[in-house]
Amino acid sequence: MKAFLKKIIPVSILNKRHKNFVVKRLSQFFKYDEDLFFKHSSIWKKDVQSKQIGVIVLLYHVIEKGLTMPNMKLGFGKEKLIQLIDECNSYHLKYDISNTQFIHALGVIQEYKYVHSQNNFELEAGLDLKIDSLLNKTSTIPQVEQISENKNNYFSQIYSSFDLFSQSRKSIRSFEGTVEMAKIYEAIALAQNTPSTCNRQPVRVHVVENKEKIQQVLEIQKGNRGFGHLVDKAIVVTADLSIYQSAEERYTSYVDGGMHAMNLLYALHYHKIAACPLNWSKSPEEDLKLRATIKIPDSEVIILVIACGSVPEDFKIAASVRNNYKDITTTH
């Protein structure tokens, strides 16, 4: 019957019917995703422990990054620091204060105060009191210190076993000199071994080497304050939507693209290129602006930007404590 109907019904009507079906199905799926995000993210309210921890991690990492900047500006991040202190005070009243991320946040706040004291920079009295009031609530605070690194040590594990190699790769926000395009291409070629959905290989890589264009890209991205001017190459990773075929695959581009981006970061590390992934959670206006700046095809979704450069002799890396694997693993 289905085959018979296809013969007698005009193709244009069949196509329109199929399009209406796909649009309706996509709308249902996106509504499902929207409801999940609205209900469980902290976009609306911070009503569970995990949401508040997420905010605390986001804020303490801002402070960590400031402490690792090549030319750290004393007194930086005051508003973010106050927000972090307020979130920690709120968390302290409601949840388990032995949480790894909460304890690390306290250590970062303590480090902020110590670094400014060591540099004879006097914090505002009100801020100093807020810090002390929070820290005095907890008897044991770990000594947190952003990681001091040097070029030779940073790349010392690139030929080691994967566990050592993987642990040695960290995001760097301090660059100097230039990176040869040949090395960038070698890293891109190496990352081609990344698996993808049904081997459809949707990832596309846009390398920006023009200095003016790089600064335009970074200005749109915004998450590179304090080190963006040092970036020698910018890599924009995208995924081509044209290879996907169903509503169920609506987010597969980000899975394929994310896996490829991580493999590319490893490849850059292997080729001794300093790199820092910069997220692309942006508004439609910003997305369109980047597309226009470096002529990204409409069919490609932007996954992230990778800032690249050569490694200076000495630099700092954010401590960025990781959760214990046992705390994130559920065995079924």
CSV table of C-alpha atoms in Angstrom, one decimal:
chain,number,residue,atom,x,y,z
A,1,MET,CA,0.0,0.0,0.0
A,2,LYS,CA,2.8,2.4,0.9
A,3,ALA,CA,4.6,1.8,-2.4
A,4,PHE,CA,1.3,2.2,-4.3
A,5,LEU,CA,0.6,5.6,-2.6
A,6,LYS,CA,4.1,6.8,-3.5
A,7,LYS,CA,3.4,6.1,-7.1
A,8,ILE,CA,0.1,8.0,-7.3
A,9,ILE,CA,0.9,11.0,-4.9
A,10,PRO,CA,3.1,13.8,-6.4
A,11,VAL,CA,6.6,14.0,-5.2
A,12,SER,CA,6.2,17.6,-4.0
A,13,ILE,CA,3.3,16.6,-1.7
A,14,LEU,CA,5.3,13.7,-0.3
A,15,ASN,CA,8.3,15.9,0.3
A,16,LYS,CA,6.1,18.5,2.0
A,17,ARG,CA,4.5,15.8,4.2
A,18,HIS,CA,7.9,14.5,5.2
A,19,LYS,CA,9.2,18.0,6.0
A,20,ASN,CA,6.2,18.7,8.2
A,21,PHE,CA,6.8,15.4,10.0
A,22,VAL,CA,10.5,16.2,10.6
A,23,VAL,CA,9.7,19.7,11.8
A,24,LYS,CA,7.1,18.4,14.2
A,25,ARG,CA,9.5,15.7,15.5
A,26,LEU,CA,12.3,18.2,15.9
A,27,SER,CA,10.1,20.6,17.8
A,28,GLN,CA,9.0,17.8,20.2
A,29,PHE,CA,12.6,16.8,20.8
A,30,PHE,CA,13.8,20.4,21.3
A,31,LYS,CA,10.9,21.0,23.7
A,32,TYR,CA,12.0,17.9,25.7
A,33,ASP,CA,15.6,19.2,25.8
A,34,GLU,CA,14.4,22.7,26.8
A,35,ASP,CA,12.4,21.3,29.7
A,36,LEU,CA,15.3,19.2,31.0
A,37,PHE,CA,17.7,22.2,30.8
A,38,PHE,CA,15.3,24.6,32.4
A,39,LYS,CA,14.5,22.2,35.2
A,40,HIS,CA,17.9,20.8,36.1
A,41,SER,CA,20.4,23.6,35.2
A,42,SER,CA,21.1,26.5,37.5
A,43,ILE,CA,19.8,29.0,34.9
A,44,TRP,CA,16.7,29.6,37.0
A,45,LYS,CA,17.6,28.7,40.6
A,46,LYS,CA,20.3,27.0,42.7
A,47,ASP,CA,18.2,24.6,44.7
A,48,VAL,CA,20.5,21.6,45.0
A,49,GLN,CA,24.1,21.0,46.0
A,50,SER,CA,25.4,20.3,42.5
A,51,LYS,CA,24.1,23.5,41.2
A,52,GLN,CA,25.8,25.6,43.8
A,53,ILE,CA,29.0,23.7,43.5
A,54,GLY,CA,28.9,24.4,39.7
A,55,VAL,CA,28.7,28.1,40.4
A,56,ILE,CA,31.5,27.9,43.0
A,57,VAL,CA,33.8,26.1,40.6
A,58,LEU,CA,33.1,28.6,37.8
A,59,LEU,CA,33.9,31.5,40.1
A,60,TYR,CA,37.1,30.0,41.7
A,61,HIS,CA,38.4,29.1,38.3
A,62,VAL,CA,38.1,32.8,37.3
A,63,ILE,CA,40.4,33.6,40.3
A,64,GLU,CA,42.8,30.8,39.4
A,65,LYS,CA,43.2,32.1,35.9
A,66,GLY,CA,43.9,35.6,37.2
A,67,LEU,CA,46.6,34.2,39.4
A,68,THR,CA,48.3,32.5,36.5
A,69,MET,CA,48.3,35.5,34.1
A,70,PRO,CA,51.8,36.3,32.7
A,71,ASN,CA,51.4,39.9,34.0
A,72,MET,CA,49.1,39.5,36.9
A,73,LYS,CA,47.2,42.6,37.8
A,74,LEU,CA,47.1,43.0,41.5
A,75,GLY,CA,43.6,43.6,42.9
A,76,PHE,CA,42.0,41.8,39.9
A,77,GLY,CA,38.6,40.1,40.0
A,78,LYS,CA,37.2,41.8,43.1
A,79,GLU,CA,33.6,41.4,42.0
A,80,LYS,CA,34.0,37.8,41.2
A,81,LEU,CA,35.9,37.2,44.4
A,82,ILE,CA,33.1,38.7,46.5
A,83,GLN,CA,30.5,36.7,44.6
A,84,LEU,CA,32.6,33.5,45.3
A,85,ILE,CA,32.8,34.3,49.0
A,86,ASP,CA,29.0,34.9,49.1
A,87,GLU,CA,28.4,31.6,47.3
A,88,CYS,CA,30.7,29.8,49.7
A,89,ASN,CA,29.0,31.3,52.7
A,90,SER,CA,25.6,30.2,51.4
A,91,TYR,CA,26.9,26.7,50.6
A,92,HIS,CA,28.5,26.4,54.1
A,93,LEU,CA,25.0,26.8,55.7
A,94,LYS,CA,23.3,24.1,53.7
A,95,TYR,CA,25.7,21.4,52.4
A,96,ASP,CA,28.6,19.1,53.1
A,97,ILE,CA,31.7,21.2,53.6
A,98,SER,CA,34.1,18.3,53.0
A,99,ASN,CA,33.2,18.5,49.3
A,100,THR,CA,36.4,18.6,47.2
A,101,GLN,CA,35.5,21.6,45.1
A,102,PHE,CA,34.2,23.6,48.1
A,103,ILE,CA,37.4,23.0,50.0
A,104,HIS,CA,39.5,23.9,47.0
A,105,ALA,CA,37.6,27.1,46.6
A,106,LEU,CA,38.5,28.1,50.1
A,107,GLY,CA,42.1,27.4,49.3
A,108,VAL,CA,42.0,29.6,46.2
A,109,ILE,CA,40.5,32.4,48.2
A,110,GLN,CA,43.3,32.0,50.8
A,111,GLU,CA,45.9,32.0,48.0
A,112,TYR,CA,44.4,35.2,46.6
A,113,LYS,CA,44.9,36.9,49.9
A,114,TYR,CA,48.4,35.5,50.4
A,115,VAL,CA,49.6,36.5,46.9
A,116,HIS,CA,48.5,40.1,47.4
A,117,SER,CA,50.1,40.2,50.9
A,118,GLN,CA,53.4,38.9,49.5
A,119,ASN,CA,53.3,41.7,46.9
A,120,ASN,CA,52.5,44.3,49.5
A,121,PHE,CA,49.2,45.0,47.9
A,122,GLU,CA,46.6,46.0,50.5
A,123,LEU,CA,43.1,44.7,49.9
A,124,GLU,CA,40.2,46.9,50.8
A,125,ALA,CA,39.3,46.5,54.5
A,126,GLY,CA,35.8,45.2,53.7
A,127,LEU,CA,37.1,42.6,51.3
A,128,ASP,CA,39.8,41.5,53.8
A,129,LEU,CA,37.2,41.0,56.5
A,130,LYS,CA,34.9,39.0,54.2
A,131,ILE,CA,37.8,36.7,53.3
A,132,ASP,CA,38.7,36.2,57.0
A,133,SER,CA,35.1,35.7,58.1
A,134,LEU,CA,34.7,32.9,55.6
A,135,LEU,CA,38.0,31.2,56.1
A,136,ASN,CA,37.6,31.2,59.9
A,137,LYS,CA,34.5,29.0,59.6
A,138,THR,CA,36.6,26.0,58.5
A,139,SER,CA,39.4,24.5,60.6
A,140,THR,CA,41.4,22.9,57.8
A,141,ILE,CA,41.9,24.7,54.5
A,142,PRO,CA,44.4,23.1,52.0
A,143,GLN,CA,47.3,25.2,50.8
A,144,VAL,CA,46.5,25.9,47.2
A,145,GLU,CA,49.1,27.2,44.9
A,146,GLN,CA,48.8,27.7,41.1
A,147,ILE,CA,51.4,25.5,39.4
A,148,SER,CA,54.7,27.0,38.5
A,149,GLU,CA,56.0,25.3,35.3
A,150,ASN,CA,58.9,25.5,32.9
A,151,LYS,CA,59.1,24.6,29.2
A,152,ASN,CA,61.4,21.5,29.5
A,153,ASN,CA,59.3,19.9,32.3
A,154,TYR,CA,56.0,20.6,30.7
A,155,PHE,CA,56.9,18.6,27.6
A,156,SER,CA,58.9,15.9,29.4
A,157,GLN,CA,56.2,13.3,29.1
A,158,ILE,CA,55.1,13.6,25.5
A,159,TYR,CA,56.8,10.2,24.6
A,160,SER,CA,55.7,8.5,27.8
A,161,SER,CA,52.9,6.0,28.4
A,162,PHE,CA,49.4,7.5,27.9
A,163,ASP,CA,48.6,7.9,31.6
A,164,LEU,CA,51.7,10.2,32.1
A,165,PHE,CA,51.2,11.9,28.7
A,166,SER,CA,47.5,12.6,29.4
A,167,GLN,CA,48.2,14.0,32.9
A,168,SER,CA,50.9,16.3,31.6
A,169,ARG,CA,48.7,18.2,29.2
A,170,LYS,CA,47.3,21.3,30.8
A,171,SER,CA,45.7,24.5,29.5
A,172,ILE,CA,48.3,27.2,29.1
A,173,ARG,CA,47.5,31.0,29.1
A,174,SER,CA,51.0,32.3,28.6
A,175,PHE,CA,52.5,32.3,25.2
A,176,GLU,CA,55.5,33.8,23.4
A,177,GLY,CA,57.0,33.6,20.0
A,178,THR,CA,55.4,31.9,17.0
A,179,VAL,CA,54.3,28.4,16.0
A,180,GLU,CA,55.1,27.1,12.6
A,181,MET,CA,52.1,26.3,10.5
A,182,ALA,CA,53.7,23.0,9.5
A,183,LYS,CA,53.5,21.9,13.2
A,184,ILE,CA,49.8,23.0,13.4
A,185,TYR,CA,49.1,20.9,10.2
A,186,GLU,CA,50.9,17.9,11.7
A,187,ALA,CA,48.7,18.1,14.8
A,188,ILE,CA,45.5,18.4,12.8
A,189,ALA,CA,46.6,15.3,10.7
A,190,LEU,CA,47.3,13.3,13.9
A,191,ALA,CA,43.9,14.2,15.3
A,192,GLN,CA,42.2,12.6,12.3
A,193,ASN,CA,42.2,9.3,14.1
A,194,THR,CA,39.3,10.5,16.2
A,195,PRO,CA,36.2,8.3,16.0
A,196,SER,CA,33.0,9.8,14.7
A,197,THR,CA,29.4,8.7,14.3
A,198,CYS,CA,29.3,6.0,11.6
A,199,ASN,CA,32.7,7.3,10.5
A,200,ARG,CA,31.1,10.3,8.8
A,201,GLN,CA,33.8,12.6,10.0
A,202,PRO,CA,31.9,15.9,10.3
A,203,VAL,CA,34.7,18.0,11.9
A,204,ARG,CA,36.2,20.9,10.0
A,205,VAL,CA,39.2,22.9,11.2
A,206,HIS,CA,39.7,26.6,10.5
A,207,VAL,CA,43.2,27.9,11.3
A,208,VAL,CA,43.5,31.6,11.8
A,209,GLU,CA,47.1,33.0,11.4
A,210,ASN,CA,46.4,36.6,10.5
A,211,LYS,CA,47.1,38.6,13.7
A,212,GLU,CA,44.3,41.1,13.1
A,213,LYS,CA,41.8,38.3,12.4
A,214,ILE,CA,43.0,36.4,15.5
A,215,GLN,CA,42.3,39.4,17.7
A,216,GLN,CA,38.8,39.8,16.1
A,217,VAL,CA,38.0,36.2,16.8
A,218,LEU,CA,39.2,36.5,20.4
A,219,GLU,CA,37.3,39.7,20.9
A,220,ILE,CA,34.1,37.9,20.0
A,221,GLN,CA,35.0,34.9,22.2
A,222,LYS,CA,35.7,37.1,25.2
A,223,GLY,CA,37.2,34.4,27.5
A,224,ASN,CA,40.8,35.3,27.0
A,225,ARG,CA,41.3,38.5,29.0
A,226,GLY,CA,44.9,38.9,30.1
A,227,PHE,CA,46.5,36.6,27.6
A,228,GLY,CA,44.6,37.0,24.3
A,229,HIS,CA,47.1,39.5,22.9
A,230,LEU,CA,49.8,36.8,23.2
A,231,VAL,CA,48.0,34.2,21.0
A,232,ASP,CA,49.9,33.3,17.8
A,233,LYS,CA,47.4,31.0,16.1
A,234,ALA,CA,43.7,30.4,16.7
A,235,ILE,CA,42.0,27.2,15.7
A,236,VAL,CA,38.2,27.1,15.3
A,237,VAL,CA,36.8,23.6,15.4
A,238,THR,CA,33.4,23.1,13.7
A,239,ALA,CA,31.2,20.2,12.6
A,240,ASP,CA,29.3,20.0,9.3
A,241,LEU,CA,25.6,19.4,9.9
A,242,SER,CA,25.1,18.1,6.4
A,243,ILE,CA,26.2,14.6,7.3
A,244,TYR,CA,23.5,14.1,9.9
A,245,GLN,CA,20.1,12.6,8.8
A,246,SER,CA,17.6,12.5,11.6
A,247,ALA,CA,16.1,14.5,14.5
A,248,GLU,CA,17.7,12.0,16.9
A,249,GLU,CA,21.1,13.3,15.7
A,250,ARG,CA,20.4,16.9,16.6
A,251,TYR,CA,23.4,17.1,19.1
A,252,THR,CA,25.7,14.5,17.6
A,253,SER,CA,27.8,17.2,16.0
A,254,TYR,CA,28.8,18.5,19.4
A,255,VAL,CA,29.7,14.9,20.6
A,256,ASP,CA,31.8,14.3,17.4
A,257,GLY,CA,33.3,17.8,17.6
A,258,GLY,CA,34.1,17.6,21.3
A,259,MET,CA,35.9,14.3,20.9
A,260,HIS,CA,37.8,15.6,18.0
A,261,ALA,CA,38.8,18.8,19.8
A,262,MET,CA,40.2,16.8,22.8
A,263,ASN,CA,42.2,14.6,20.5
A,264,LEU,CA,43.5,17.8,18.7
A,265,LEU,CA,44.5,19.2,22.1
A,266,TYR,CA,46.5,16.0,22.7
A,267,ALA,CA,48.1,16.3,19.2
A,268,LEU,CA,49.1,19.9,19.8
A,269,HIS,CA,50.7,18.9,23.1
A,270,TYR,CA,52.5,16.0,21.4
A,271,HIS,CA,54.0,18.5,18.9
A,272,LYS,CA,55.0,20.9,21.7
A,273,ILE,CA,52.4,23.6,21.0
A,274,ALA,CA,50.9,25.4,23.9
A,275,ALA,CA,47.1,25.5,23.8
A,276,CYS,CA,44.1,26.6,25.6
A,277,PRO,CA,40.5,25.6,24.7
A,278,LEU,CA,38.1,28.5,24.7
A,279,ASN,CA,34.4,27.7,24.9
A,280,TRP,CA,31.8,28.7,22.4
A,281,SER,CA,28.6,29.0,24.4
A,282,LYS,CA,27.5,32.2,22.6
A,283,SER,CA,24.5,34.1,21.5
A,284,PRO,CA,23.2,33.8,17.9
A,285,GLU,CA,24.5,37.4,17.3
A,286,GLU,CA,28.0,36.4,18.4
A,287,ASP,CA,27.9,33.2,16.4
A,288,LEU,CA,27.0,35.1,13.3
A,289,LYS,CA,29.7,37.6,13.9
A,290,LEU,CA,32.4,35.0,14.1
A,291,ARG,CA,31.0,33.3,11.0
A,292,ALA,CA,31.3,36.6,9.1
A,293,THR,CA,34.8,37.3,10.4
A,294,ILE,CA,36.4,34.1,9.2
A,295,LYS,CA,33.8,33.0,6.6
A,296,ILE,CA,32.6,29.8,8.3
A,297,PRO,CA,30.0,28.0,6.1
A,298,ASP,CA,26.4,28.1,7.3
A,299,SER,CA,26.2,24.3,7.4
A,300,GLU,CA,28.9,24.1,10.1
A,301,VAL,CA,28.3,24.5,13.9
A,302,ILE,CA,31.1,26.1,15.9
A,303,ILE,CA,32.4,23.7,18.6
A,304,LEU,CA,35.1,25.8,20.3
A,305,VAL,CA,38.2,28.0,19.7
A,306,ILE,CA,41.7,26.8,20.6
A,307,ALA,CA,44.3,29.5,21.4
A,308,CYS,CA,47.8,28.4,20.4
A,309,GLY,CA,51.4,29.7,20.8
A,310,SER,CA,54.9,28.7,21.8
A,311,VAL,CA,55.7,28.0,25.4
A,312,PRO,CA,57.7,30.5,27.4
A,313,GLU,CA,60.6,29.3,29.5
A,314,ASP,CA,58.6,29.8,32.8
A,315,PHE,CA,54.9,30.1,33.3
A,316,LYS,CA,52.0,29.2,35.6
A,317,ILE,CA,49.1,26.8,35.2
A,318,ALA,CA,45.8,26.8,37.0
A,319,ALA,CA,45.6,24.2,39.8
A,320,SER,CA,42.0,23.2,38.8
A,321,VAL,CA,41.5,20.3,41.2
A,322,ARG,CA,39.7,17.3,39.7
A,323,ASN,CA,37.0,15.3,41.4
A,324,ASN,CA,37.9,11.8,42.5
A,325,TYR,CA,36.8,9.3,39.9
A,326,LYS,CA,34.8,7.4,42.5
A,327,ASP,CA,32.6,10.5,43.1
A,328,ILE,CA,31.6,10.7,39.5
A,329,THR,CA,31.1,6.9,38.8
A,330,THR,CA,28.0,4.8,39.2
A,331,THR,CA,28.2,1.1,38.5
A,332,HIS,CA,25.0,-0.5,37.3
